[in-house]
Short mmCIF file of C-alpha atoms and ligand atoms in Angstrom, two decimals:
data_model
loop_
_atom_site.label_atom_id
_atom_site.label_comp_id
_atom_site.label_asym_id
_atom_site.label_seq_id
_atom_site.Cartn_x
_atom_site.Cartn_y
_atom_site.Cartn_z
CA UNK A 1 0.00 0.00 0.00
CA UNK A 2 1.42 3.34 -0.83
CA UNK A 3 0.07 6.85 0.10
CA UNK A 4 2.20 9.07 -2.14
CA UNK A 5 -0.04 12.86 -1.67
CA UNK A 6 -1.76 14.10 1.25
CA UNK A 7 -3.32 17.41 0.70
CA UNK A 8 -5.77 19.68 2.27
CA UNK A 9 -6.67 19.64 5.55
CA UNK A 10 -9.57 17.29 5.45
CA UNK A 11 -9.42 14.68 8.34
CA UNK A 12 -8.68 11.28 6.76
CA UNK A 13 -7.99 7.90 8.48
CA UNK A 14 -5.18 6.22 7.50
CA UNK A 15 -4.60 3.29 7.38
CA UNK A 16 -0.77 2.49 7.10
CA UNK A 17 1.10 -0.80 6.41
CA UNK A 18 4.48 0.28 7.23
CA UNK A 19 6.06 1.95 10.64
CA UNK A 20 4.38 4.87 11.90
CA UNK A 21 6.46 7.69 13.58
CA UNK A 22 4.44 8.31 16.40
CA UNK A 23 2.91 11.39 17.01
CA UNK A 24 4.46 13.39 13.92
CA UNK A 25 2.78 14.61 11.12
CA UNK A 26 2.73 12.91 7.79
CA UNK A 27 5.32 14.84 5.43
CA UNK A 28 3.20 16.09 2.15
CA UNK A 29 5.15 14.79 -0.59
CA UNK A 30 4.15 16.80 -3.44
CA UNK A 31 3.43 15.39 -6.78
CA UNK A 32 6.67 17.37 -8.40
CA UNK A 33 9.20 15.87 -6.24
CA UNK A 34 12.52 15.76 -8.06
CA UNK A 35 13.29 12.08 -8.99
CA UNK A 36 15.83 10.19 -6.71
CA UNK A 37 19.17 11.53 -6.83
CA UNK A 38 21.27 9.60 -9.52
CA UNK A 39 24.06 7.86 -6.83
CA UNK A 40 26.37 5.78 -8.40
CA UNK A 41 26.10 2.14 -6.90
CA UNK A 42 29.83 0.41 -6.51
CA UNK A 43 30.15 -2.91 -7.30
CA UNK A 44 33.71 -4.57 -6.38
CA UNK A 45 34.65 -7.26 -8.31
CA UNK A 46 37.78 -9.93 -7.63
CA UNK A 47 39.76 -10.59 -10.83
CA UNK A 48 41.84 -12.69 -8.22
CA UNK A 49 41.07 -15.93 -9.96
CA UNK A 50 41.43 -14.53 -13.34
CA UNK A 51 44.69 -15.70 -14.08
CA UNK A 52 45.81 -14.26 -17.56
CA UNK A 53 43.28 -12.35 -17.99
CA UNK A 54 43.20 -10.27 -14.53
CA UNK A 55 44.30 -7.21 -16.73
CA UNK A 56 41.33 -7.48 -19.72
CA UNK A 57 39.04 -7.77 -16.48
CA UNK A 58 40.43 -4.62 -15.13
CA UNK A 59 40.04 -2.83 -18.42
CA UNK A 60 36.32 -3.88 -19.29
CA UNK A 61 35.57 -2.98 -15.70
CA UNK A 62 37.35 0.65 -16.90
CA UNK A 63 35.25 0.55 -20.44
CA UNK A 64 31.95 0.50 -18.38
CA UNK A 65 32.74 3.14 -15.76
CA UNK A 66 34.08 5.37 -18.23
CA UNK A 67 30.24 4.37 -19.98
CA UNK A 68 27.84 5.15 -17.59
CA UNK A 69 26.89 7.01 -14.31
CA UNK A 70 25.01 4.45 -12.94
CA UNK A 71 27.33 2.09 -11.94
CA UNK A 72 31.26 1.94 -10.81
CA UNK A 73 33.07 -1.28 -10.74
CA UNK A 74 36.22 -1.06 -8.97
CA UNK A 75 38.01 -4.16 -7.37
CA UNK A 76 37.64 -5.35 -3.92
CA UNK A 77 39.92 -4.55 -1.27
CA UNK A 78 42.03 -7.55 -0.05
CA UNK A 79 39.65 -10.03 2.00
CA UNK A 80 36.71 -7.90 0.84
CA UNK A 81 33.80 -10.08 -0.14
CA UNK A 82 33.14 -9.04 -3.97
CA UNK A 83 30.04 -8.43 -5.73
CA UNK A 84 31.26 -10.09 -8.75
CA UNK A 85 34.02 -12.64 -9.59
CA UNK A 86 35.86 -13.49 -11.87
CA UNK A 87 37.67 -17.00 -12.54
CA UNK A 88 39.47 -18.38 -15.09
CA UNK A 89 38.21 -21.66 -16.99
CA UNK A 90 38.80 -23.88 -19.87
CA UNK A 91 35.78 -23.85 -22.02
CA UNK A 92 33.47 -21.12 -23.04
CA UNK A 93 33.12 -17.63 -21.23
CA UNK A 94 29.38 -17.60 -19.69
CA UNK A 95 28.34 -15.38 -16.70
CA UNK A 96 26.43 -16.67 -13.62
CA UNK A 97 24.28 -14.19 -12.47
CA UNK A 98 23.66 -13.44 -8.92
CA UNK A 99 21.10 -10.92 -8.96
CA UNK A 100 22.06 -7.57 -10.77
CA UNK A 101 25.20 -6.52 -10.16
CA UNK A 102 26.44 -9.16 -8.68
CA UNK A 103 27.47 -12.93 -9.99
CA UNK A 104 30.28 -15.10 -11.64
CA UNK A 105 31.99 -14.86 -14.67
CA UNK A 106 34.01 -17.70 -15.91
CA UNK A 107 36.02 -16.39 -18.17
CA UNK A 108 36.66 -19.44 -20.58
CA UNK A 109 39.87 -19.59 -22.11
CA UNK A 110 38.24 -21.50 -25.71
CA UNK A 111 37.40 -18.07 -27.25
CA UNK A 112 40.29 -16.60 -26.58
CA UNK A 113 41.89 -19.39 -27.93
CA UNK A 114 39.94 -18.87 -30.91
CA UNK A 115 40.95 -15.56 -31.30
CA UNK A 116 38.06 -13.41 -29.69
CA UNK A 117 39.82 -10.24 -28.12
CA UNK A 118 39.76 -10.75 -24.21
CA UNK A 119 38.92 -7.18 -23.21
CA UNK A 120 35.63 -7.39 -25.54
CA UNK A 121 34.65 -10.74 -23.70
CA UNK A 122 35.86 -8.80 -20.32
CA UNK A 123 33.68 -6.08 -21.00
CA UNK A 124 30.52 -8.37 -22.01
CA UNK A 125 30.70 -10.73 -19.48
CA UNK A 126 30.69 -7.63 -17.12
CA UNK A 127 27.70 -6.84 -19.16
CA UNK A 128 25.78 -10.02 -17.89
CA UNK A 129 26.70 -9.06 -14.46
CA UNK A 130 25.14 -5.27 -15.05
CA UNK A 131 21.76 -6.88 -16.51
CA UNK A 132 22.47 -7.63 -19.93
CA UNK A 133 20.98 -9.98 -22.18
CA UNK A 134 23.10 -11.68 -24.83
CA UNK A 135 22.15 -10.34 -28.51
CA UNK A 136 23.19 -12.65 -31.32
CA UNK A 137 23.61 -12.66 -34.04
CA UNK A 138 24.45 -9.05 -33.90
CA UNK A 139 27.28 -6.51 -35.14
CA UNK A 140 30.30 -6.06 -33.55
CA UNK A 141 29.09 -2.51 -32.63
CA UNK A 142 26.93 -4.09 -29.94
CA UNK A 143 28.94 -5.16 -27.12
CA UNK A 144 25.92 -8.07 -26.17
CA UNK A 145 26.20 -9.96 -29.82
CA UNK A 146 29.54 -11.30 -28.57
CA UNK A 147 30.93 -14.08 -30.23
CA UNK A 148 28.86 -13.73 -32.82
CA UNK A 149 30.34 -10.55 -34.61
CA UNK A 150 32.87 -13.11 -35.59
CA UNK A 151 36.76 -13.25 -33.92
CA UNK A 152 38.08 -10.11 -35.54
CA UNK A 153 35.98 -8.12 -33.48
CA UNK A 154 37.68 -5.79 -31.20
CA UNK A 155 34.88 -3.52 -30.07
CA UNK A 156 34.85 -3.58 -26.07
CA UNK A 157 32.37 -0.51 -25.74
CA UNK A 158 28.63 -0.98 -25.34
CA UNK A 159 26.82 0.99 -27.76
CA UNK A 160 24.38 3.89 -26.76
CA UNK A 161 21.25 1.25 -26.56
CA UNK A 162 23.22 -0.63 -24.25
CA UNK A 163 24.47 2.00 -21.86
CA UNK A 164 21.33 3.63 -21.58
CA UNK A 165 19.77 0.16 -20.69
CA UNK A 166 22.11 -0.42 -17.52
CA UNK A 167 21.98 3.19 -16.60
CA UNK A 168 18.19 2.31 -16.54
CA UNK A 169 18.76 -0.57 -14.77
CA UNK A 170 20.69 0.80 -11.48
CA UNK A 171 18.74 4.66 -11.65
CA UNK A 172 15.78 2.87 -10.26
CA UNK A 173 15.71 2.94 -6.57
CA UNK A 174 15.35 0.33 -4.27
CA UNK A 175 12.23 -1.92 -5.13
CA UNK A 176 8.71 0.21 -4.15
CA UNK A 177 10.19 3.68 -2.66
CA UNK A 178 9.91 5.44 -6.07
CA UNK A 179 7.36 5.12 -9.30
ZN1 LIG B 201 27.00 -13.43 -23.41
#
């Protein structure tokens, strides 16, 4: 139940599902309230299990926060639990989402192997983690068609679609406070 405008001075009865401050009045919220303050949410990340690829982590983390306002990946602090990991694999790269903004990537040493650039898979796995679906076949101007814009495909940036999608993503506020 949400009571989002109380105005006049007509006596009403309330009837409130969440914790009442006792005896106060109930702040008037008026309908032009600005929208929530755009805070950027950190998400740490440990590349510690990387291996090789530790640096490409470090620079697709870089490639998003230099993309959006949203969102700021910056590595944990020693002993720090992290957000997101990262481990190294044989195999295919594939992210286990934990929830968004958090999760696992395995980054999968076959596509690198096969030539794909290891920032670009850096920065799309990273992609997964910020909410992304994958997007094949697609051009290698979208970060999400991955593989698919074939092995000579460099691109690490998300395109405009995709930035403004995660900046969507992480400008909403917590679940129910804001429409
Ligand atoms: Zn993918």
């Amino acid at each position: 139940m949400r009571i989002r405008t109380l105005t006049g001075a007509v006596a009403a009865v309330l009837v409130l599902s969440g914790p009442v401050v006792g005896g106060q009045a109930v702040a008037v919220r008026t309908a032009d309230s600005a929208a929530p303050p755009g805070e950027t949410r950190v998400l740490t990340y440990d590349a510690g299990r990387a291996g090789e690829f530790a640096s490409a982590v470090d620079r697709g983390a870089e490639i998003w926060n230099d993309s959006v306002d949203a969102v700021e990946l910056r590595p944990a602090a020693s002993g720090e639990p992290a957000d997101i990991r990262i481990v190294v694999v044989d195999g295919w790269p594939r992210t286990v989402p934990g929830g968004l903004g958090s999760g696992t990537v395995y980054f999968g040493r076959d596509a690198v192997a096969d030539g794909h650039s290891t920032v670009r898979i850096a920065a799309h796995e990273l992609g997964h983690v910020l909410g992304l679906p994958d997007r094949k076949p697609g051009p290698c101007s979208e970060l999400m068609s991955g593989a698919s814009a074939g092995p000579s495909c460099a691109s690490a940036r998300p395109n405009a679609a995709e930035r403004a999608e995660v900046e969507k993503k992480f400008e909403r506020a917590p679940a129910g406070l804001f429409m």
